[in-house]
Short mmCIF file of C-alpha atoms in Angstrom, two decimals:
data_model
loop_
_atom_site.label_atom_id
_atom_site.label_comp_id
_atom_site.label_asym_id
_atom_site.label_seq_id
_atom_site.Cartn_x
_atom_site.Cartn_y
_atom_site.Cartn_z
CA UNK C 1 -6.31 5.12 -27.45
CA UNK C 2 -6.55 5.52 -23.33
CA UNK C 3 -10.08 4.37 -21.71
CA UNK C 4 -8.73 5.19 -17.73
CA UNK C 5 -10.72 8.13 -17.52
CA UNK C 6 -14.00 7.94 -19.53
CA UNK C 7 -17.47 5.42 -19.08
CA UNK C 8 -18.57 6.75 -22.79
CA UNK C 9 -19.35 3.98 -25.13
CA UNK C 10 -16.24 3.58 -28.00
CA UNK C 11 -17.32 2.20 -31.31
CA UNK C 12 -15.70 1.47 -34.21
CA UNK C 13 -18.27 0.05 -36.59
CA UNK C 14 -16.89 -2.40 -39.32
CA UNK C 15 -18.72 -4.99 -41.47
CA UNK C 16 -16.75 -7.69 -38.99
CA UNK C 17 -16.44 -6.18 -35.39
CA UNK C 18 -17.89 -3.74 -33.08
CA UNK C 19 -15.68 -3.05 -30.00
CA UNK C 20 -17.26 -1.88 -27.02
CA UNK C 21 -15.68 -0.41 -23.95
CA UNK C 22 -17.44 0.74 -20.77
CA UNK C 23 -15.06 2.59 -18.38
CA UNK C 24 -12.89 -0.57 -17.95
CA UNK C 25 -10.03 0.61 -17.93
CA UNK C 26 -8.87 -1.02 -21.29
CA UNK C 27 -5.70 1.09 -22.11
CA UNK C 28 -4.73 2.92 -25.23
CA UNK C 29 -6.44 1.65 -28.85
CA UNK C 30 -4.61 1.90 -31.40
CA UNK C 31 -4.91 1.15 -35.34
CA UNK C 32 -6.90 2.15 -38.22
CA UNK C 33 -10.10 3.98 -37.52
CA UNK C 34 -11.47 3.36 -41.47
CA UNK C 35 -14.38 2.18 -41.91
CA UNK C 36 -14.37 -1.12 -43.63
CA UNK C 37 -17.11 -1.78 -46.18
CA UNK C 38 -18.33 -5.64 -46.29
CA UNK C 39 -16.90 -7.80 -49.51
CA UNK C 40 -16.04 -11.64 -49.93
CA UNK C 41 -12.28 -10.50 -51.03
CA UNK C 42 -9.62 -11.82 -48.46
CA UNK C 43 -8.05 -8.62 -46.86
CA UNK C 44 -5.99 -8.85 -43.83
CA UNK C 45 -6.29 -6.15 -41.27
CA UNK C 46 -6.24 -5.92 -37.63
CA UNK C 47 -6.59 -2.80 -34.39
CA UNK C 48 -4.66 -3.02 -30.94
CA UNK C 49 -4.57 -1.61 -27.50
CA UNK C 50 -2.03 -1.30 -25.14
CA UNK C 51 -2.90 -2.47 -21.00
CA UNK C 52 -2.24 0.61 -19.14
CA UNK C 53 -1.39 -1.39 -16.21
CA UNK C 54 1.37 -3.40 -18.03
CA UNK C 55 2.84 -1.32 -21.13
CA UNK C 56 4.54 -4.17 -22.63
CA UNK C 57 1.12 -6.41 -23.22
CA UNK C 58 -0.99 -5.88 -25.93
CA UNK C 59 -4.25 -7.00 -26.88
CA UNK C 60 -4.49 -7.90 -31.02
CA UNK C 61 -8.08 -7.55 -32.85
CA UNK C 62 -8.62 -9.30 -36.10
CA UNK C 63 -10.11 -7.00 -38.41
CA UNK C 64 -9.89 -8.96 -41.63
CA UNK C 65 -12.56 -9.78 -44.19
CA UNK C 66 -12.84 -12.60 -46.23
CA UNK C 67 -13.64 -16.22 -45.47
CA UNK C 68 -10.96 -16.75 -43.51
CA UNK C 69 -9.97 -20.42 -42.04
CA UNK C 70 -6.53 -19.57 -40.17
CA UNK C 71 -4.70 -16.58 -38.44
CA UNK C 72 -0.76 -16.00 -38.27
CA UNK C 73 0.63 -13.28 -35.91
CA UNK C 74 4.82 -12.32 -36.20
CA UNK C 75 5.54 -10.20 -33.69
CA UNK C 76 8.79 -9.17 -34.65
CA UNK C 77 10.52 -10.47 -31.30
CA UNK C 78 11.01 -14.11 -32.71
CA UNK C 79 7.50 -15.09 -31.63
CA UNK C 80 4.42 -15.91 -33.43
CA UNK C 81 0.84 -16.85 -32.59
CA UNK C 82 -1.94 -19.00 -34.57
CA UNK C 83 -4.82 -17.57 -32.65
CA UNK C 84 -7.37 -14.97 -33.85
CA UNK C 85 -7.33 -12.23 -31.22
CA UNK C 86 -3.79 -13.00 -29.06
CA UNK C 87 -2.56 -11.11 -26.10
CA UNK C 88 0.93 -10.95 -26.26
CA UNK C 89 3.89 -9.53 -24.05
CA UNK C 90 6.95 -7.93 -25.62
CA UNK C 91 10.36 -8.53 -23.79
CA UNK C 92 10.90 -5.13 -23.89
CA UNK C 93 9.99 -1.21 -24.94
CA UNK C 94 10.59 -0.74 -28.28
CA UNK C 95 9.44 -0.57 -31.71
CA UNK C 96 8.08 -3.68 -33.70
CA UNK C 97 6.72 -4.35 -36.88
CA UNK C 98 4.06 -6.85 -35.99
CA UNK C 99 2.25 -8.90 -39.47
CA UNK C 100 -0.76 -10.67 -39.62
CA UNK C 101 -1.21 -13.34 -42.28
CA UNK C 102 -5.03 -14.79 -43.23
CA UNK C 103 -5.62 -17.88 -45.23
CA UNK C 104 -8.93 -17.77 -47.20
CA UNK C 105 -10.98 -21.20 -46.60
CA UNK C 106 -12.37 -21.78 -50.01
CA UNK C 107 -8.99 -20.98 -52.21
CA UNK C 108 -6.11 -21.19 -49.70
CA UNK C 109 -4.66 -18.20 -50.98
CA UNK C 110 -3.31 -15.71 -48.34
CA UNK C 111 -2.79 -11.82 -47.29
CA UNK C 112 -0.67 -10.06 -45.26
CA UNK C 113 -0.78 -6.77 -43.20
CA UNK C 114 2.04 -5.46 -41.01
CA UNK C 115 2.34 -2.58 -38.85
CA UNK C 116 4.63 -0.71 -36.58
CA UNK C 117 3.83 -1.12 -33.06
CA UNK C 118 4.93 1.44 -30.51
CA UNK C 119 5.40 -0.69 -27.23
CA UNK C 120 6.10 1.87 -24.45
CA UNK C 121 5.13 2.91 -21.23
CA UNK C 122 1.54 5.30 -21.90
CA UNK C 123 3.15 7.45 -19.23
CA UNK C 124 5.60 8.90 -22.08
CA UNK C 125 3.20 9.18 -24.95
CA UNK C 126 -0.40 8.87 -25.29
CA UNK C 127 -3.69 10.65 -26.90
CA UNK C 128 -6.32 11.75 -24.32
CA UNK C 129 -8.59 14.90 -23.96
CA UNK C 130 -11.58 15.58 -21.80
CA UNK C 131 -14.21 18.57 -22.39
CA UNK C 132 -16.60 21.02 -20.75
CA UNK C 133 -19.93 22.41 -21.81
CA UNK C 134 -20.66 26.26 -21.30
CA UNK C 135 -22.57 26.50 -18.89
CA UNK C 136 -25.03 29.04 -20.95
CA UNK C 137 -24.60 27.48 -24.11
CA UNK C 138 -24.32 23.87 -24.43
CA UNK C 139 -23.61 23.65 -28.27
CA UNK C 140 -20.64 25.90 -27.30
CA UNK C 141 -17.80 22.52 -26.01
CA UNK C 142 -14.25 23.13 -25.03
CA UNK C 143 -12.15 20.63 -25.52
CA UNK C 144 -8.88 20.44 -23.22
CA UNK C 145 -5.93 18.26 -24.59
CA UNK C 146 -4.62 15.79 -22.05
CA UNK C 147 -2.22 14.01 -24.04
CA UNK C 148 1.78 13.07 -22.91
CA UNK C 149 4.74 12.82 -24.59
CA UNK C 150 6.67 15.23 -26.71
CA UNK C 151 3.62 16.33 -29.32
CA UNK C 152 4.17 18.02 -32.45
CA UNK C 153 0.54 17.98 -33.96
CA UNK C 154 -3.08 17.81 -33.33
CA UNK C 155 -5.88 16.80 -35.84
CA UNK C 156 -9.50 16.99 -33.89
CA UNK C 157 -12.55 15.33 -36.38
CA UNK C 158 -15.57 16.62 -33.84
CA UNK C 159 -17.96 14.44 -36.11
CA UNK C 160 -19.96 17.32 -37.64
CA UNK C 161 -17.47 17.35 -40.41
CA UNK C 162 -15.35 20.11 -38.90
CA UNK C 163 -11.85 19.76 -37.67
CA UNK C 164 -9.06 21.95 -36.24
CA UNK C 165 -5.55 21.76 -35.34
CA UNK C 166 -4.99 23.20 -32.16
CA UNK C 167 -4.12 21.76 -28.79
CA UNK C 168 -7.13 23.42 -27.04
CA UNK C 169 -9.75 23.82 -29.23
CA UNK C 170 -13.56 25.29 -28.92
CA UNK C 171 -15.80 23.90 -31.15
CA UNK C 172 -19.76 25.11 -31.36
CA UNK C 173 -22.19 22.67 -32.38
CA UNK C 174 -25.11 23.47 -34.58
CA UNK C 175 -27.44 21.33 -33.91
CA UNK C 176 -28.23 18.69 -30.70
CA UNK C 177 -26.99 15.30 -30.77
CA UNK C 178 -24.25 12.59 -30.16
CA UNK C 179 -20.75 12.95 -32.03
CA UNK C 180 -17.67 11.16 -32.03
CA UNK C 181 -14.57 13.18 -31.50
CA UNK C 182 -11.52 11.97 -32.73
CA UNK C 183 -8.27 13.49 -31.77
CA UNK C 184 -4.95 12.28 -33.57
CA UNK C 185 -1.38 13.23 -32.06
CA UNK C 186 2.13 12.79 -33.41
CA UNK C 187 5.25 12.68 -31.76
CA UNK C 188 8.00 15.29 -32.85
CA UNK C 189 9.99 12.97 -34.78
CA UNK C 190 7.00 11.87 -37.05
CA UNK C 191 7.66 8.17 -35.67
CA UNK C 192 4.78 7.85 -32.91
CA UNK C 193 1.09 8.25 -33.34
CA UNK C 194 -1.76 7.75 -31.36
CA UNK C 195 -5.61 8.97 -31.27
CA UNK C 196 -8.32 8.90 -29.01
CA UNK C 197 -11.98 8.80 -29.42
CA UNK C 198 -14.75 9.88 -27.17
CA UNK C 199 -18.50 10.60 -27.54
CA UNK C 200 -20.27 14.05 -26.84
CA UNK C 201 -23.39 14.58 -25.81
CA UNK C 202 -24.96 17.97 -27.09
CA UNK C 203 -28.48 18.83 -25.59
CA UNK C 204 -30.91 21.39 -26.67
CA UNK C 205 -31.22 24.40 -25.59
CA UNK C 206 -32.67 25.25 -23.03
CA UNK C 207 -30.82 22.86 -21.52
CA UNK C 208 -31.31 20.18 -18.86
CA UNK C 209 -28.30 19.49 -16.97
CA UNK C 210 -27.13 16.31 -15.36
CA UNK C 211 -25.24 17.80 -12.13
CA UNK C 212 -23.70 16.60 -8.74
CA UNK C 213 -22.17 17.69 -5.48
CA UNK C 214 -20.25 15.33 -2.98
CA UNK C 215 -19.29 15.65 0.61
CA UNK C 216 -16.23 13.68 2.23
CA UNK C 217 -16.41 12.32 5.16
CA UNK C 218 -13.92 14.25 7.05
CA UNK C 219 -13.04 10.96 9.49
CA UNK C 220 -13.07 8.42 6.83
CA UNK C 221 -11.82 9.60 3.52
CA UNK C 222 -13.48 6.76 1.63
CA UNK C 223 -16.71 7.59 2.69
CA UNK C 224 -18.81 10.23 0.34
CA UNK C 225 -22.59 11.66 0.52
CA UNK C 226 -23.61 12.01 -3.07
CA UNK C 227 -26.21 15.00 -3.79
CA UNK C 228 -28.14 15.01 -6.72
CA UNK C 229 -28.12 18.83 -8.18
CA UNK C 230 -29.92 18.20 -11.87
CA UNK C 231 -31.87 20.71 -13.16
CA UNK C 232 -33.92 21.98 -16.36
CA UNK C 233 -36.96 19.52 -16.05
CA UNK C 234 -38.48 16.63 -14.29
CA UNK C 235 -36.51 14.06 -13.04
CA UNK C 236 -38.32 10.59 -13.64
CA UNK C 237 -34.79 8.49 -13.90
CA UNK C 238 -31.20 8.51 -12.40
CA UNK C 239 -28.47 6.22 -12.66
CA UNK C 240 -25.15 6.32 -10.65
CA UNK C 241 -21.89 4.84 -11.67
CA UNK C 242 -19.46 5.44 -8.83
CA UNK C 243 -16.41 3.84 -10.49
CA UNK C 244 -15.65 1.04 -8.34
CA UNK C 245 -17.94 -1.15 -10.23
CA UNK C 246 -21.15 -0.39 -8.02
CA UNK C 247 -23.89 1.52 -9.13
CA UNK C 248 -27.25 3.03 -7.64
CA UNK C 249 -30.74 4.60 -8.84
CA UNK C 250 -30.94 6.52 -5.65
CA UNK C 251 -31.32 10.36 -5.47
CA UNK C 252 -28.79 10.90 -3.04
CA UNK C 253 -26.98 8.36 -2.33
CA UNK C 254 -24.23 7.27 0.51
CA UNK C 255 -21.22 5.31 -0.96
CA UNK C 256 -18.26 4.09 1.08
CA UNK C 257 -15.39 3.12 -1.17
CA UNK C 258 -13.77 -0.33 -0.42
CA UNK C 259 -9.72 0.76 -1.58
CA UNK C 260 -8.00 4.10 -1.66
CA UNK C 261 -7.89 5.81 -4.93
CA UNK C 262 -9.28 8.26 -7.53
CA UNK C 263 -12.68 7.31 -8.93
CA UNK C 264 -14.96 8.48 -11.80
CA UNK C 265 -18.04 9.40 -10.99
CA UNK C 266 -21.17 9.36 -13.36
CA UNK C 267 -24.72 10.34 -13.22
CA UNK C 268 -27.07 9.86 -15.80
CA UNK C 269 -30.52 11.56 -15.73
CA UNK C 270 -33.92 11.60 -17.66
CA UNK C 271 -35.81 14.06 -17.88
CA UNK C 272 -39.73 14.40 -18.73
CA UNK C 273 -40.96 11.07 -19.39
CA UNK C 274 -37.67 10.43 -21.44
CA UNK C 275 -37.54 13.90 -23.72
CA UNK C 276 -34.41 15.17 -22.24
CA UNK C 277 -30.99 12.94 -21.14
CA UNK C 278 -28.03 14.21 -20.45
CA UNK C 279 -25.03 12.97 -17.65
CA UNK C 280 -22.13 14.26 -15.87
CA UNK C 281 -18.75 12.48 -14.50
CA UNK C 282 -16.15 13.70 -12.44
CA UNK C 283 -13.26 12.56 -10.42
CA UNK C 284 -13.38 11.95 -6.78
CA UNK C 285 -10.58 11.91 -4.96
CA UNK C 286 -11.03 8.51 -2.38
CA UNK C 287 -7.22 8.50 -1.17
CA UNK C 288 -7.17 10.88 1.59
CA UNK C 289 -4.75 13.43 0.10
CA UNK C 290 -5.78 16.68 -0.90
CA UNK C 291 -8.15 16.77 -4.15
CA UNK C 292 -8.02 19.51 -6.59
CA UNK C 293 -10.14 22.60 -6.08
CA UNK C 294 -10.87 25.33 -7.98
CA UNK C 295 -10.69 29.00 -6.81
CA UNK C 296 -9.25 32.56 -7.86
CA UNK C 297 -9.40 35.92 -7.23
CA UNK C 298 -9.70 39.31 -9.22
CA UNK C 299 -8.73 42.76 -8.81
CA UNK C 300 -9.49 45.86 -10.87
CA UNK C 301 -6.22 47.68 -12.03
CA UNK C 302 -5.54 51.21 -11.53
CA UNK C 303 -5.18 53.72 -13.83
CA UNK C 304 -6.97 51.57 -16.42
CA UNK C 305 -10.43 50.27 -14.89
CA UNK C 306 -10.68 47.39 -17.64
CA UNK C 307 -7.67 45.49 -16.77
CA UNK C 308 -8.30 42.80 -14.03
CA UNK C 309 -5.52 40.85 -12.60
CA UNK C 310 -7.01 37.35 -12.03
CA UNK C 311 -5.21 35.02 -9.14
CA UNK C 312 -5.68 31.39 -8.89
CA UNK C 313 -6.14 30.22 -5.51
CA UNK C 314 -6.83 26.84 -6.41
CA UNK C 315 -5.80 23.87 -4.06
CA UNK C 316 -3.81 20.76 -5.10
CA UNK C 317 -0.86 20.11 -7.90
CA UNK C 318 -2.41 21.63 -10.70
CA UNK C 319 -1.15 20.90 -14.29
CA UNK C 320 -3.71 22.85 -16.60
CA UNK C 321 -5.58 25.92 -16.34
CA UNK C 322 -8.42 27.03 -18.37
CA UNK C 323 -9.85 30.71 -17.88
CA UNK C 324 -12.97 32.08 -20.23
CA UNK C 325 -13.47 35.95 -19.26
CA UNK C 326 -16.66 35.84 -20.51
CA UNK C 327 -16.27 38.29 -23.83
CA UNK C 328 -15.01 35.61 -26.01
CA UNK C 329 -11.76 35.39 -25.02
CA UNK C 330 -9.30 32.65 -23.09
CA UNK C 331 -6.26 31.89 -21.62
CA UNK C 332 -4.11 29.01 -19.83
CA UNK C 333 -1.88 30.95 -17.64
CA UNK C 334 -1.94 30.41 -13.89
CA UNK C 335 -2.31 33.98 -12.77
CA UNK C 336 -3.53 35.79 -16.31
CA UNK C 337 -3.86 39.36 -16.35
CA UNK C 338 -6.62 40.68 -18.89
CA UNK C 339 -8.25 43.80 -20.48
CA UNK C 340 -11.83 43.90 -21.23
CA UNK C 341 -12.97 46.13 -24.11
CA UNK C 342 -15.90 47.91 -22.35
CA UNK C 343 -17.72 47.93 -18.64
CA UNK C 344 -20.08 45.51 -17.71
CA UNK C 345 -20.51 42.26 -15.48
CA UNK C 346 -18.79 39.05 -17.34
CA UNK C 347 -19.02 35.55 -15.94
CA UNK C 348 -15.44 34.25 -15.94
CA UNK C 349 -15.00 30.53 -15.56
CA UNK C 350 -12.02 28.64 -14.52
CA UNK C 351 -11.12 24.77 -15.11
CA UNK C 352 -7.97 23.39 -13.38
CA UNK C 353 -6.92 19.91 -14.26
CA UNK C 354 -4.42 17.48 -11.95
CA UNK C 355 -3.35 14.94 -14.59
CA UNK C 356 -1.77 12.69 -11.98
CA UNK C 357 -4.92 12.02 -9.93
CA UNK C 358 -6.79 12.60 -12.96
CA UNK C 359 -8.77 15.42 -10.53
CA UNK C 360 -10.17 18.28 -12.28
CA UNK C 361 -12.71 20.91 -10.80
CA UNK C 362 -14.08 24.55 -12.19
CA UNK C 363 -15.45 27.22 -10.69
CA UNK C 364 -17.63 30.34 -12.15
CA UNK C 365 -17.56 33.73 -10.79
CA UNK C 366 -19.12 37.57 -12.11
CA UNK C 367 -16.24 40.00 -12.46
CA UNK C 368 -17.77 43.71 -12.35
CA UNK C 369 -16.18 46.19 -14.68
CA UNK C 370 -17.22 49.49 -14.15
CA UNK C 371 -15.47 53.19 -15.27
CA UNK C 372 -15.16 55.09 -12.20
CA UNK C 373 -16.40 58.31 -11.39
CA UNK C 374 -13.76 61.26 -11.92
CA UNK C 375 -12.36 62.73 -7.81
CA UNK C 376 -14.01 65.41 -6.78
CA UNK C 377 -12.65 66.93 -3.41
CA UNK C 378 -15.60 67.86 -0.63
CA UNK C 379 -15.80 68.36 2.87
CA UNK C 380 -17.06 69.64 5.88
CA UNK C 381 -16.59 70.47 9.02
CA UNK C 382 -17.82 71.28 12.68
CA UNK C 383 -16.48 72.76 16.31
CA UNK C 384 -16.00 70.19 18.63
CA UNK C 385 -17.60 72.06 21.40
CA UNK C 386 -18.36 75.50 21.47
CA UNK C 387 -15.48 78.33 22.50
CA UNK C 388 -13.49 75.27 21.11
CA UNK C 389 -9.93 75.21 19.57
CA UNK C 390 -10.53 71.98 17.57
CA UNK C 391 -12.06 71.30 14.89
CA UNK C 392 -13.36 67.81 13.25
CA UNK C 393 -12.90 67.71 9.71
CA UNK C 394 -15.14 65.20 7.30
CA UNK C 395 -14.07 63.74 3.89
CA UNK C 396 -17.05 64.02 1.58
CA UNK C 397 -15.12 63.92 -1.53
CA UNK C 398 -16.73 61.94 -4.94
CA UNK C 399 -14.90 58.86 -6.94
CA UNK C 400 -12.31 56.13 -5.91
CA UNK C 401 -10.17 58.02 -3.22
CA UNK C 402 -7.07 56.73 -2.69
CA UNK C 403 -5.28 59.77 -0.81
CA UNK C 404 -5.65 62.79 1.42
CA UNK C 405 -3.85 65.14 2.00
CA UNK C 406 -5.02 68.27 4.45
CA UNK C 407 -3.49 71.81 4.64
CA UNK C 408 -5.12 73.47 7.89
CA UNK C 409 -3.18 77.15 7.03
CA UNK C 410 -1.39 76.93 10.06
CA UNK C 411 1.69 75.26 8.64
CA UNK C 412 0.79 71.32 9.47
CA UNK C 413 -0.66 69.21 7.41
CA UNK C 414 -2.49 65.54 7.71
CA UNK C 415 -2.76 62.27 5.62
CA UNK C 416 -5.75 60.76 7.34
CA UNK C 417 -8.90 60.97 6.01
CA UNK C 418 -10.95 62.54 8.51
CA UNK C 419 -8.68 64.04 11.11
CA UNK C 420 -9.49 66.40 14.04
CA UNK C 421 -6.83 69.51 14.21
CA UNK C 422 -6.56 71.78 17.63
CA UNK C 423 -5.46 75.43 16.07
CA UNK C 424 -3.25 77.13 18.56
CA UNK C 425 -4.67 80.66 18.24
CA UNK C 426 -7.70 82.46 16.69
CA UNK C 427 -7.87 83.33 13.60
CA UNK C 428 -9.22 83.04 10.27
CA UNK C 429 -7.49 79.63 8.62
CA UNK C 430 -7.61 78.89 4.67
CA UNK C 431 -7.96 75.12 4.91
CA UNK C 432 -7.22 72.46 1.84
CA UNK C 433 -8.12 69.40 1.22
CA UNK C 434 -6.31 67.44 -1.89
CA UNK C 435 -7.67 64.14 -2.98
CA UNK C 436 -6.47 61.82 -5.39
CA UNK C 437 -7.03 58.71 -7.00
CA UNK C 438 -5.09 56.11 -9.08
CA UNK C 439 -7.94 56.06 -11.56
CA UNK C 440 -7.49 58.15 -14.01
CA UNK C 441 -5.23 59.29 -12.73
CA UNK C 442 -7.25 62.07 -10.91
CA UNK C 443 -6.34 64.79 -8.18
CA UNK C 444 -8.77 67.69 -7.26
CA UNK C 445 -8.42 70.59 -4.71
CA UNK C 446 -10.87 72.39 -2.44
CA UNK C 447 -10.11 75.33 -0.17
CA UNK C 448 -12.51 76.76 2.43
CA UNK C 449 -12.16 79.78 5.41
CA UNK C 450 -12.57 77.90 9.03
CA UNK C 451 -12.23 80.72 11.73
CA UNK C 452 -11.37 80.56 15.22
CA UNK C 453 -12.86 82.50 17.57
CA UNK C 454 -13.55 81.42 21.21
CA UNK C 455 -15.18 84.83 22.23
CA UNK C 456 -17.72 83.44 24.91
CA UNK C 457 -21.49 83.32 24.61
CA UNK C 458 -21.17 83.22 20.45
CA UNK C 459 -22.43 80.27 18.98
CA UNK C 460 -23.37 80.10 15.36
CA UNK C 461 -26.80 78.38 14.10
CA UNK C 462 -29.48 78.61 11.64
CA UNK C 463 -32.54 76.68 10.27
CA UNK C 464 -34.25 76.51 6.74
CA UNK C 465 -38.00 76.12 4.83
CA UNK C 466 -38.44 75.62 1.67
CA UNK C 467 -41.28 77.37 -0.10
CA UNK C 468 -43.96 74.70 -0.88
CA UNK C 469 -44.87 76.70 -3.92
CA UNK C 470 -41.36 77.32 -4.99
CA UNK C 471 -39.30 74.10 -3.80
CA UNK C 472 -36.16 75.93 -5.08
CA UNK C 473 -36.80 79.22 -2.60
CA UNK C 474 -35.33 78.23 0.54
CA UNK C 475 -35.88 80.65 3.60
CA UNK C 476 -33.03 80.90 6.20
CA UNK C 477 -33.76 81.86 10.08
CA UNK C 478 -30.72 82.63 12.73
CA UNK C 479 -30.87 80.76 15.28
CA UNK C 480 -27.35 81.96 16.81
CA UNK C 481 -26.56 82.71 20.32
CA UNK C 482 -24.40 86.00 21.77
CA UNK C 483 -24.22 89.35 20.86
CA UNK C 484 -24.27 88.77 17.27
CA UNK C 485 -23.35 91.94 15.15
CA UNK C 486 -23.05 90.45 11.84
CA UNK C 487 -23.96 87.55 9.45
CA UNK C 488 -22.41 86.02 6.06
CA UNK C 489 -24.26 83.76 4.59
CA UNK C 490 -22.25 81.34 1.51
CA UNK C 491 -25.31 79.45 -0.24
CA UNK C 492 -23.06 76.57 -1.71
CA UNK C 493 -23.89 78.12 -5.48
CA UNK C 494 -21.64 81.09 -5.53
CA UNK C 495 -24.22 83.23 -3.82
CA UNK C 496 -23.77 85.12 -0.58
CA UNK C 497 -25.80 87.21 1.75
CA UNK C 498 -25.08 89.59 4.60
CA UNK C 499 -29.22 89.93 6.05
CA UNK C 500 -29.77 87.83 9.65
CA UNK C 501 -32.78 85.90 7.86
CA UNK C 502 -32.17 85.68 4.22
CA UNK C 503 -34.27 84.05 1.71
CA UNK C 504 -32.39 82.38 -1.42
CA UNK C 505 -33.68 80.86 -4.36
CA UNK C 506 -31.49 78.08 -5.93
CA UNK C 507 -31.27 77.58 -10.03
CA UNK C 508 -31.41 73.58 -9.88
CA UNK C 509 -32.00 70.66 -7.45
CA UNK C 510 -28.84 69.86 -6.94
CA UNK C 511 -27.20 69.50 -3.26
CA UNK C 512 -25.89 72.56 -1.34
CA UNK C 513 -23.62 72.93 1.23
CA UNK C 514 -24.39 76.03 3.11
CA UNK C 515 -22.47 77.61 5.33
CA UNK C 516 -22.65 80.42 7.88
CA UNK C 517 -20.30 82.81 9.75
#
């Protein structure tokens, strides 16, 4: 069992021993996790753990029952010990059958227990995991396997009677409380196994949430300003553990480390006169190198607006990615595609882990998935000046437009969104705009007649006024200048008039583009 990256209390309860670790870096703990009932009969048993800084160094702990007067250990390397809880250094890596023989005080009888011990570098094979609370539902926990080695099987016990054989399971607890979660792994040969136990605290909903941010001094990587950001109630007690043996009860402490390294910093917060309690831990990088930092971007992928490309933009050497897309689905890819089932706004959560440094970080962004409207071509135009051959065209199309194609009716075209075009001679031109969209995909075309007439002293113009008793009835007033001989009105709803000052009644309150020639 690996304790290097946890500050939680580990308790193996039995009749004869209780072992506690509080972030001291004890290493890999192995043995029989079953509860031993108290009885007078003699029975040999032991547990052991490995020191991570020295993989050949093993601490053995007597877990025998009975009235024991003597202990004899045989380490299968030619050496023995009569201590009750010896520390033994093996000569080399390998597999050893370690035996403990205990002697009863009253009867002199003996009992022997043997176990196959795997002595190897813990970076090659060990069990370890971390977990993350869902920010919306604190009963929902995502477990992340961080074990090392050629692992063939995982077995989880969530401490509430439920279990899983997935590598990275999600578990929903039904009641608040403290649960001991157990992960056991086996290698591909079935020869080696290891297990890890950690405490998971589930608080009530709506949750109180212990949380903090920190800022590293840009010129001194050993100096950190920590800021408490806990929410959910009135804080009556706060406790900081900086992972280097120092603590603080300040609200927003400044801490300077003596040595470079990766430190597990924890905050414990008591809320509302002790009614609620929560803790939060994260690792800080005081080495001066780039820590891991979670970030990502996303982009809707046409022609299907429900498909989203997520691209990780995290910093650092990332070994593990965990995505929660906010719709009940997840991914462990670095840059996943995801297809949502319907439009909506989804809180998307990314967790990253760097196994070498122990750094992990997370970020949440809201992804807005929507169905774009169908494209519809619309445009307007105006003469740049009186008697001009140049016309400014303005795109008014609807939808998410990705392409424009103008045909000016004189043999020339343009792909600009809002082109200005100079005609070479007078006349009536059938100008068409075709718009296209990647969504759907969609294409639509609108054509209109543009008249080029440079006859001097002739300029079209009009004003309009709605009937206050009937807003659908509009009166139009010709304000043109010049020697006008005819008028042609296009009311934009399929109706026309040749009167100078017509009155027109529209069918509804939609917008209409009225043209006057």
